[in-house]
Amino acid sequence: LEEPLSPPATILHDDGRASAVEGLCGPVDGRPDNIARKLELKVGDVDVGFGEADVTIERHYETSMVHQGYIEPHNGTANWNPDGKVTIWTSTQGAFAVRSLTAEVLRQPISNIRVIPMEIGGGFGGKLPIYLDPVAALLSKKSGRPVKIQMSRTDVFEATGPTSGTKMKASSKKSR
């Protein structure tokens, strides 16, 4: 985790995309870096609180990149109707995200896409991105029939995104 954050690491997005949201992503000095997201949660004036505290605790935690390993693989069934409306049945935890992303990829109005979320046996964030849905939709349009695509377990591990590693600092104060 430290190597891509320290010089002379190659900057993956030198257009500054990683640092585009001030306060959330990367440093606010405008220099691009490899930090995808920085989230800081504060309540009150931290410096005053620590100054008045009898006891302060600070801990650092790290997590490794890991695949979520959900129960069912990615899957999607799509039916592109002659009127241009598309219905997608997919195991997802984010039907609205699937709808908007699929509409964007297919260059279709969002009103033409209907997503019906199917049950999932676990997602942990891994069932939010789209992989198969636009492909199934295009194949349905070409064939004029509903199309179902399902990844194998190997496909899931080789072709979908794991969660990133994290580095966290947690601080707390306790006044008597």
Short mmCIF file of C-alpha atoms in Angstrom, two decimals, residues 79-87 108-109 111-114 140-141 144-145:
data_model
loop_
_atom_site.label_atom_id
_atom_site.label_comp_id
_atom_site.label_asym_id
_atom_site.label_seq_id
_atom_site.Cartn_x
_atom_site.Cartn_y
_atom_site.Cartn_z
CA ASN A 79 -34.79 -8.54 -22.79
CA TRP A 80 -34.62 -5.72 -25.36
CA ASN A 81 -38.18 -5.21 -26.55
CA PRO A 82 -39.07 -4.01 -30.07
CA ASP A 83 -40.24 -0.69 -28.58
CA GLY A 84 -36.65 0.01 -27.40
CA LYS A 85 -37.34 -0.68 -23.74
CA VAL A 86 -34.87 -2.96 -21.95
CA THR A 87 -35.62 -5.06 -18.87
CA GLN A 108 -29.94 4.98 -24.17
CA PRO A 109 -32.27 7.22 -22.17
CA SER A 111 -36.21 5.84 -18.99
CA ASN A 112 -35.70 2.96 -21.47
CA ILE A 113 -33.93 0.79 -18.89
CA ARG A 114 -35.75 -1.17 -16.18
CA SER A 140 -30.83 -9.48 -26.77
CA LYS A 141 -31.25 -6.57 -29.17
CA GLY A 144 -34.52 -10.42 -30.66
CA ARG A 145 -34.72 -12.82 -27.71
#
